[in-house]
Amino acid sequence: MTVRVGVVGVGNIGTSHALNLARVVSGSAVSVLFDADADRAAALAADLGARIVPTVPAVFQADDVDAVLLASPDGVHAEQLLLGLPAGKPVLCEKPLATTEADARAVLDAEVARGQRLVQLGFMRRFDPGYVQLKQELTAEGIGEPLVVHNVHRNTSAPYGLETERTLTNMVVHELDICRWLLDEEYASVMVVAGRPGPLTPGGQHDPILVVLRSASGVVVEVEAFANAQYGYEVVCRVTGSHGQAVLGDGAFITRSKGFARGVDLPELWLGRFAEAYRLQLQGWVDALHGGHAFPGATAWDGFAATVVASCAVEAYRTGGWVDVVLPPRPELYSGAAVGASS
Ligand code: ISE
């Protein structure tokens, strides 16, 4: 059986997912596309042998759609999930789950009320071979107990113009998720240090920024996020352990020497850096749908938790002080392994 996927939103990431699902991932096909720009959707549909529909609910309700890939702009994820959930189809939603805590809560409540784990979050770093290896180092045999996690996250240019609060909900949300996953614990508090803005930063905004968090057990996590770094796309994660250090990304797969210089290439965008993670995430999702077993990636609860912390970071940026992170108890639905997602 082939999982027929309907794709909502075919910008950069939606197109990349659609091409992967149609041509690279095994066991899936793309049957239906929607984009607010109908011409863009039609061009991709012609290429993939899919059809286009005029609305988001039409994707969820289509008879030839078994599962939905949601890659629309961040601010409409929650509203579209709420529209789509009644159709009862599994959804892989690009991060973030929502841009505000209230919206994330509404999706979580809707899923809990259905009693079925349909929504998965596209926190693809959990599938990146580098992060997987880094997590394996956080043991007594590896670098020991993690004490401090230093992260660097740089975009060549701000993807949607530059708004500092968006840097928190769109970029830093990746570190909020991946460090929570690496440490296997929640955060207790967060603050944001906004220093001297770079020359490309619009008035009233800050870029780069430093986000500092304390985990429940006291591990310090910091993220330097720079949305307009100009020189390339780069992600670094350096973990200081009780008897060692593990570093991801502060090097390269190859170092080239040429013209009396030695150096490494940097990608312009995240699509290149995380290509394998995106592929493995999609294959894991499709395999889980085939096998009726739990998707090994992020759940709606993980998406909710990341959005709560991002919202606290937004508040910390506005107020300039530490903000306590308070999560409600994790609903029972997210404690077991079974996912009610197979159609
Ligand atoms: C973008 O939206 C992504 O999701 C990328 O993974 C991230 O690295 C980038 O900074 C974001 O702007």
Short mmCIF file of C-alpha atoms and ligand atoms in Angstrom, two decimals:
data_model
loop_
_atom_site.label_atom_id
_atom_site.label_comp_id
_atom_site.label_asym_id
_atom_site.label_seq_id
_atom_site.Cartn_x
_atom_site.Cartn_y
_atom_site.Cartn_z
CA MET A 1 0.00 0.00 0.00
CA THR A 2 1.15 3.53 -0.73
CA VAL A 3 0.48 6.38 1.70
CA ARG A 4 -1.10 9.14 -0.38
CA VAL A 5 -0.07 12.48 1.06
CA GLY A 6 -1.80 15.83 0.65
CA VAL A 7 0.58 18.77 1.00
CA VAL A 8 -0.54 22.16 2.32
CA GLY A 9 1.91 24.94 1.43
CA VAL A 10 4.52 24.54 -1.29
CA GLY A 11 7.10 27.19 -0.49
CA ASN A 12 10.73 26.11 0.01
CA ILE A 13 10.16 23.49 2.65
CA GLY A 14 6.77 22.25 1.37
CA THR A 15 8.23 21.72 -2.10
CA SER A 16 11.22 19.91 -0.66
CA HIS A 17 8.95 17.60 1.38
CA ALA A 18 6.67 16.97 -1.62
CA LEU A 19 9.63 16.05 -3.87
CA ASN A 20 11.01 13.74 -1.19
CA LEU A 21 7.65 12.05 -0.62
CA ALA A 22 7.09 11.59 -4.35
CA ARG A 23 10.59 10.54 -5.41
CA VAL A 24 12.84 9.59 -2.53
CA VAL A 25 10.85 8.15 0.36
CA SER A 26 9.61 4.62 -0.18
CA GLY A 27 5.92 3.80 0.33
CA SER A 28 4.52 7.29 -0.28
CA ALA A 29 3.10 9.39 -3.11
CA VAL A 30 1.82 12.96 -3.33
CA SER A 31 -1.80 13.07 -4.49
CA VAL A 32 -3.12 16.55 -3.64
CA LEU A 33 -1.59 20.00 -3.20
CA PHE A 34 -2.85 23.31 -1.86
CA ASP A 35 -1.07 26.65 -1.76
CA ALA A 36 -2.45 30.18 -1.38
CA ASP A 37 -0.57 30.80 -4.63
CA ALA A 38 -2.56 28.46 -6.91
CA ASP A 39 -0.12 28.86 -9.83
CA ARG A 40 2.76 27.70 -7.70
CA ALA A 41 0.74 24.67 -6.55
CA ALA A 42 -0.33 23.90 -10.12
CA ALA A 43 3.26 23.95 -11.42
CA LEU A 44 4.42 21.47 -8.78
CA ALA A 45 1.29 19.33 -9.21
CA ALA A 46 1.98 19.02 -12.93
CA ASP A 47 5.52 17.89 -12.16
CA LEU A 48 4.39 15.29 -9.59
CA GLY A 49 1.22 14.06 -11.28
CA ALA A 50 -0.88 15.38 -8.37
CA ARG A 51 -4.01 17.55 -8.41
CA ILE A 52 -4.64 20.88 -6.71
CA VAL A 53 -7.58 21.82 -4.50
CA PRO A 54 -8.83 25.33 -3.62
CA THR A 55 -8.89 25.16 0.21
CA VAL A 56 -7.08 23.62 3.17
CA PRO A 57 -10.12 21.60 4.39
CA ALA A 58 -10.37 20.12 0.88
CA VAL A 59 -6.91 18.58 1.35
CA PHE A 60 -7.85 16.97 4.66
CA GLN A 61 -11.20 15.72 3.33
CA ALA A 62 -10.00 14.37 -0.04
CA ASP A 63 -10.71 10.65 -0.58
CA ASP A 64 -7.31 10.22 -2.20
CA VAL A 65 -5.44 11.67 0.82
CA ASP A 66 -4.40 9.29 3.63
CA ALA A 67 -2.16 11.74 5.51
CA VAL A 68 -1.35 15.44 5.38
CA LEU A 69 1.96 17.33 5.35
CA LEU A 70 1.40 20.86 6.65
CA ALA A 71 4.04 23.35 5.51
CA SER A 72 2.16 26.62 5.55
CA PRO A 73 3.42 29.82 7.26
CA ASP A 74 4.07 29.42 11.01
CA GLY A 75 1.21 31.67 12.15
CA VAL A 76 -1.54 29.58 10.51
CA HIS A 77 -0.45 26.06 11.57
CA ALA A 78 -2.78 25.97 14.59
CA GLU A 79 -5.84 27.26 12.77
CA GLN A 80 -5.31 24.80 9.89
CA LEU A 81 -4.75 21.88 12.25
CA LEU A 82 -7.99 22.69 14.05
CA LEU A 83 -9.78 22.76 10.70
CA GLY A 84 -8.21 19.49 9.62
CA LEU A 85 -8.24 17.32 12.74
CA PRO A 86 -11.94 16.35 12.47
CA ALA A 87 -11.07 14.46 9.26
CA GLY A 88 -9.11 12.06 11.51
CA LYS A 89 -6.00 11.88 9.30
CA PRO A 90 -2.38 11.83 10.48
CA VAL A 91 -0.57 15.14 9.99
CA LEU A 92 3.12 15.94 9.88
CA CYS A 93 3.16 19.63 10.77
CA GLU A 94 6.24 21.75 10.14
CA LYS A 95 7.62 23.43 13.24
CA PRO A 96 6.47 25.37 15.18
CA LEU A 97 3.15 23.89 16.27
CA ALA A 98 1.99 27.49 16.81
CA THR A 99 3.46 30.90 17.44
CA THR A 100 1.55 31.53 20.69
CA GLU A 101 0.94 29.38 23.74
CA ALA A 102 -2.84 29.84 23.44
CA ASP A 103 -2.87 28.51 19.85
CA ALA A 104 -0.63 25.57 20.74
CA ARG A 105 -2.88 24.75 23.70
CA ALA A 106 -5.97 24.76 21.45
CA VAL A 107 -4.39 22.13 19.16
CA LEU A 108 -3.21 20.00 22.08
CA ASP A 109 -6.67 20.13 23.68
CA ALA A 110 -8.35 19.19 20.38
CA GLU A 111 -6.05 16.20 19.94
CA VAL A 112 -6.46 15.06 23.55
CA ALA A 113 -10.25 15.37 23.19
CA ARG A 114 -10.09 13.04 20.15
CA GLY A 115 -7.94 10.63 22.15
CA GLN A 116 -5.74 9.96 19.12
CA ARG A 117 -2.16 11.07 18.41
CA LEU A 118 -2.59 12.34 14.88
CA VAL A 119 -0.24 15.35 14.85
CA GLN A 120 3.53 14.95 14.55
CA LEU A 121 5.94 17.87 14.54
CA GLY A 122 8.66 18.43 11.96
CA PHE A 123 11.50 18.91 14.45
CA MET A 124 13.80 17.15 11.98
CA ARG A 125 17.00 17.65 13.97
CA ARG A 126 15.93 14.62 16.05
CA PHE A 127 16.71 12.58 12.91
CA ASP A 128 20.01 14.27 12.07
CA PRO A 129 22.80 11.68 12.38
CA GLY A 130 24.98 14.30 14.13
CA TYR A 131 22.46 15.09 16.86
CA VAL A 132 21.70 11.37 17.28
CA GLN A 133 25.42 10.75 17.85
CA LEU A 134 25.66 13.72 20.20
CA LYS A 135 22.86 12.32 22.35
CA GLN A 136 24.68 8.99 22.55
CA GLU A 137 27.66 10.82 24.09
CA LEU A 138 25.63 12.00 27.09
CA THR A 139 26.30 8.90 29.16
CA ALA A 140 28.79 7.82 31.84
CA GLU A 141 30.79 6.03 29.11
CA GLY A 142 30.68 9.14 26.94
CA ILE A 143 31.26 12.71 28.18
CA GLY A 144 29.35 12.18 31.42
CA GLU A 145 26.58 14.29 32.85
CA PRO A 146 25.71 17.27 30.65
CA LEU A 147 26.33 20.54 32.50
CA VAL A 148 26.24 23.27 29.86
CA VAL A 149 24.94 23.30 26.26
CA HIS A 150 26.19 26.09 23.98
CA ASN A 151 24.29 26.50 20.70
CA VAL A 152 24.88 28.70 17.68
CA HIS A 153 22.14 29.10 15.05
CA ARG A 154 22.79 31.41 12.09
CA ASN A 155 20.82 32.14 8.96
CA THR A 156 22.44 33.77 5.93
CA SER A 157 19.59 36.27 5.85
CA ALA A 158 16.44 36.62 7.89
CA PRO A 159 13.91 34.35 6.18
CA TYR A 160 10.90 36.64 6.64
CA GLY A 161 12.41 40.04 7.27
CA LEU A 162 13.76 40.52 10.76
CA GLU A 163 11.59 40.51 13.85
CA THR A 164 13.30 39.40 17.03
CA GLU A 165 10.19 37.72 18.41
CA ARG A 166 9.99 35.68 15.23
CA THR A 167 13.63 34.68 15.63
CA LEU A 168 12.51 33.13 18.91
CA THR A 169 9.41 31.33 17.59
CA ASN A 170 10.85 30.33 14.20
CA MET A 171 14.59 29.77 14.69
CA VAL A 172 15.35 29.29 18.39
CA VAL A 173 12.38 26.93 18.72
CA HIS A 174 14.64 24.31 17.07
CA GLU A 175 17.17 24.53 19.93
CA LEU A 176 14.36 24.62 22.49
CA ASP A 177 13.19 21.28 21.13
CA ILE A 178 16.51 19.62 20.43
CA CYS A 179 18.09 20.48 23.81
CA ARG A 180 14.95 19.29 25.61
CA TRP A 181 15.33 16.04 23.63
CA LEU A 182 19.09 15.81 24.24
CA LEU A 183 18.75 16.40 27.99
CA ASP A 184 15.48 14.53 28.35
CA GLU A 185 14.05 17.12 30.71
CA GLU A 186 12.01 20.32 30.71
CA TYR A 187 13.21 23.89 31.18
CA ALA A 188 12.68 25.84 34.39
CA SER A 189 13.42 29.41 33.32
CA VAL A 190 14.57 31.56 30.41
CA MET A 191 15.99 35.00 29.73
CA VAL A 192 17.01 36.83 26.56
CA VAL A 193 20.03 39.09 26.30
CA ALA A 194 19.74 41.59 23.46
CA GLY A 195 22.96 43.43 22.78
CA ARG A 196 24.28 45.69 20.07
CA PRO A 197 22.31 45.06 16.84
CA GLY A 198 24.16 44.25 13.64
CA PRO A 199 24.08 46.85 10.84
CA LEU A 200 21.27 45.05 8.95
CA THR A 201 18.93 44.96 11.95
CA PRO A 202 15.81 47.14 11.52
CA GLY A 203 15.21 49.80 14.17
CA GLY A 204 13.70 48.52 17.40
CA GLN A 205 14.78 44.91 16.70
CA HIS A 206 17.74 42.89 17.95
CA ASP A 207 19.95 40.51 16.00
CA PRO A 208 21.95 38.61 17.15
CA ILE A 209 20.42 37.66 20.50
CA LEU A 210 21.46 35.34 23.28
CA VAL A 211 18.85 33.11 24.89
CA VAL A 212 19.80 31.58 28.25
CA LEU A 213 17.82 28.78 29.85
CA ARG A 214 18.07 26.67 32.98
CA SER A 215 16.73 23.13 32.82
CA ALA A 216 14.77 21.57 35.66
CA SER A 217 17.95 19.89 36.97
CA GLY A 218 20.03 23.05 36.51
CA VAL A 219 21.79 22.45 33.18
CA VAL A 220 22.53 25.80 31.52
CA VAL A 221 21.50 26.00 27.85
CA GLU A 222 22.39 29.00 25.76
CA VAL A 223 21.54 29.82 22.16
CA GLU A 224 23.17 32.55 20.14
CA ALA A 225 20.73 33.20 17.30
CA PHE A 226 21.78 35.43 14.41
CA ALA A 227 19.18 35.69 11.61
CA ASN A 228 21.18 37.99 9.34
CA ALA A 229 24.64 36.47 9.62
CA GLN A 230 25.40 36.95 5.89
CA TYR A 231 28.27 34.47 5.61
CA GLY A 232 26.18 31.27 5.40
CA TYR A 233 23.92 28.91 7.35
CA GLU A 234 25.44 27.34 10.42
CA VAL A 235 24.32 25.33 13.42
CA VAL A 236 26.67 24.37 16.26
CA CYS A 237 25.92 22.50 19.46
CA ARG A 238 28.67 22.09 22.05
CA VAL A 239 27.93 20.08 25.17
CA THR A 240 30.15 20.37 28.22
CA GLY A 241 29.90 17.15 30.20
CA SER A 242 31.18 16.19 33.66
CA HIS A 243 34.25 14.53 32.12
CA GLY A 244 34.32 15.51 28.46
CA GLN A 245 32.96 17.64 25.68
CA ALA A 246 31.07 16.79 22.49
CA VAL A 247 30.74 19.25 19.63
CA LEU A 248 28.43 19.13 16.63
CA GLY A 249 28.92 21.34 13.62
CA ASP A 250 32.06 23.19 14.59
CA GLY A 251 33.97 21.57 11.77
CA ALA A 252 33.19 20.00 8.45
CA PHE A 253 32.92 16.70 6.68
CA ILE A 254 35.75 17.75 4.41
CA THR A 255 38.37 20.47 4.57
CA ARG A 256 39.59 21.69 1.19
CA SER A 257 43.06 23.12 0.60
CA LYS A 258 43.39 25.21 -2.54
CA GLY A 259 45.05 28.45 -3.68
CA PHE A 260 47.23 28.70 -0.57
CA ALA A 261 44.15 28.52 1.66
CA ARG A 262 42.43 25.80 3.65
CA GLY A 263 38.74 25.96 4.36
CA VAL A 264 35.28 24.43 4.48
CA ASP A 265 32.11 25.13 2.52
CA LEU A 266 28.99 26.40 4.28
CA PRO A 267 25.48 25.90 2.94
CA GLU A 268 23.35 28.96 2.22
CA LEU A 269 20.20 27.38 3.63
CA TRP A 270 19.17 24.73 6.17
CA LEU A 271 17.75 22.51 3.43
CA GLY A 272 21.30 21.45 2.49
CA ARG A 273 22.61 21.07 6.04
CA PHE A 274 19.66 18.97 7.19
CA ALA A 275 18.80 17.16 3.94
CA GLU A 276 19.40 13.72 5.45
CA ALA A 277 17.42 14.60 8.59
CA TYR A 278 14.43 15.69 6.49
CA ARG A 279 14.60 12.48 4.47
CA LEU A 280 14.88 10.23 7.53
CA GLN A 281 12.05 12.09 9.26
CA LEU A 282 9.69 11.58 6.29
CA GLN A 283 10.69 7.94 5.90
CA GLY A 284 10.11 7.38 9.65
CA TRP A 285 6.67 8.99 9.41
CA VAL A 286 5.63 6.95 6.35
CA ASP A 287 7.00 3.72 7.86
CA ALA A 288 5.06 4.39 11.08
CA LEU A 289 1.87 4.91 9.06
CA HIS A 290 2.45 1.62 7.24
CA GLY A 291 3.28 -0.30 10.37
CA GLY A 292 0.67 1.35 12.59
CA HIS A 293 3.41 2.01 15.16
CA ALA A 294 4.52 5.19 16.90
CA PHE A 295 6.41 7.79 14.89
CA PRO A 296 9.84 8.11 16.48
CA GLY A 297 9.81 11.92 16.20
CA ALA A 298 8.17 14.83 17.99
CA THR A 299 4.53 14.64 19.10
CA ALA A 300 1.97 17.43 19.53
CA TRP A 301 3.00 17.47 23.20
CA ASP A 302 6.62 18.15 22.18
CA GLY A 303 5.38 20.88 19.83
CA PHE A 304 3.29 22.36 22.62
CA ALA A 305 6.20 22.28 25.10
CA ALA A 306 8.52 24.04 22.60
CA THR A 307 5.93 26.74 21.89
CA VAL A 308 5.35 27.34 25.62
CA VAL A 309 9.09 27.91 26.13
CA ALA A 310 9.31 30.11 23.01
CA SER A 311 6.39 32.19 24.37
CA CYS A 312 8.22 32.53 27.69
CA ALA A 313 11.31 33.66 25.76
CA VAL A 314 9.21 36.28 23.94
CA GLU A 315 8.01 37.53 27.34
CA ALA A 316 11.59 37.53 28.65
CA TYR A 317 12.71 39.55 25.61
CA ARG A 318 9.92 42.09 26.25
CA THR A 319 10.55 42.42 29.98
CA GLY A 320 14.32 41.92 30.10
CA GLY A 321 14.17 39.53 33.06
CA TRP A 322 14.03 35.82 33.84
CA VAL A 323 10.70 34.12 33.14
CA ASP A 324 9.70 30.84 34.79
CA VAL A 325 8.61 28.12 32.41
CA VAL A 326 5.49 26.37 33.64
CA LEU A 327 4.09 23.39 31.75
CA PRO A 328 0.80 21.72 32.66
CA PRO A 329 0.96 17.98 33.48
CA ARG A 330 1.61 15.88 30.38
CA PRO A 331 -1.68 14.31 29.24
CA GLU A 332 -1.92 10.53 29.49
CA LEU A 333 -2.24 10.31 25.68
CA TYR A 334 1.48 11.10 25.32
CA SER A 335 2.87 8.65 27.84
CA GLY A 336 2.35 5.40 25.87
CA ALA A 337 4.05 4.30 22.68
CA ALA A 338 0.97 3.62 20.58
CA VAL A 339 -0.03 6.19 18.06
CA GLY A 340 -3.59 6.23 16.76
CA ALA A 341 -2.42 7.39 13.42
CA SER A 342 -2.81 4.57 10.97
CA SER A 343 -5.66 5.04 8.53
C1 ISE B 1 13.72 27.95 9.29
O1 ISE B 1 12.38 28.30 9.39
C2 ISE B 1 13.88 26.53 9.66
O2 ISE B 1 12.99 25.86 10.09
C3 ISE B 1 15.25 26.05 9.65
O3 ISE B 1 15.33 24.72 10.02
C4 ISE B 1 16.05 26.90 10.60
O4 ISE B 1 17.33 26.43 10.74
C5 ISE B 1 16.01 28.32 10.15
O5 ISE B 1 16.79 29.11 10.98
C6 ISE B 1 14.58 28.78 10.19
O6 ISE B 1 14.48 30.12 9.82
#
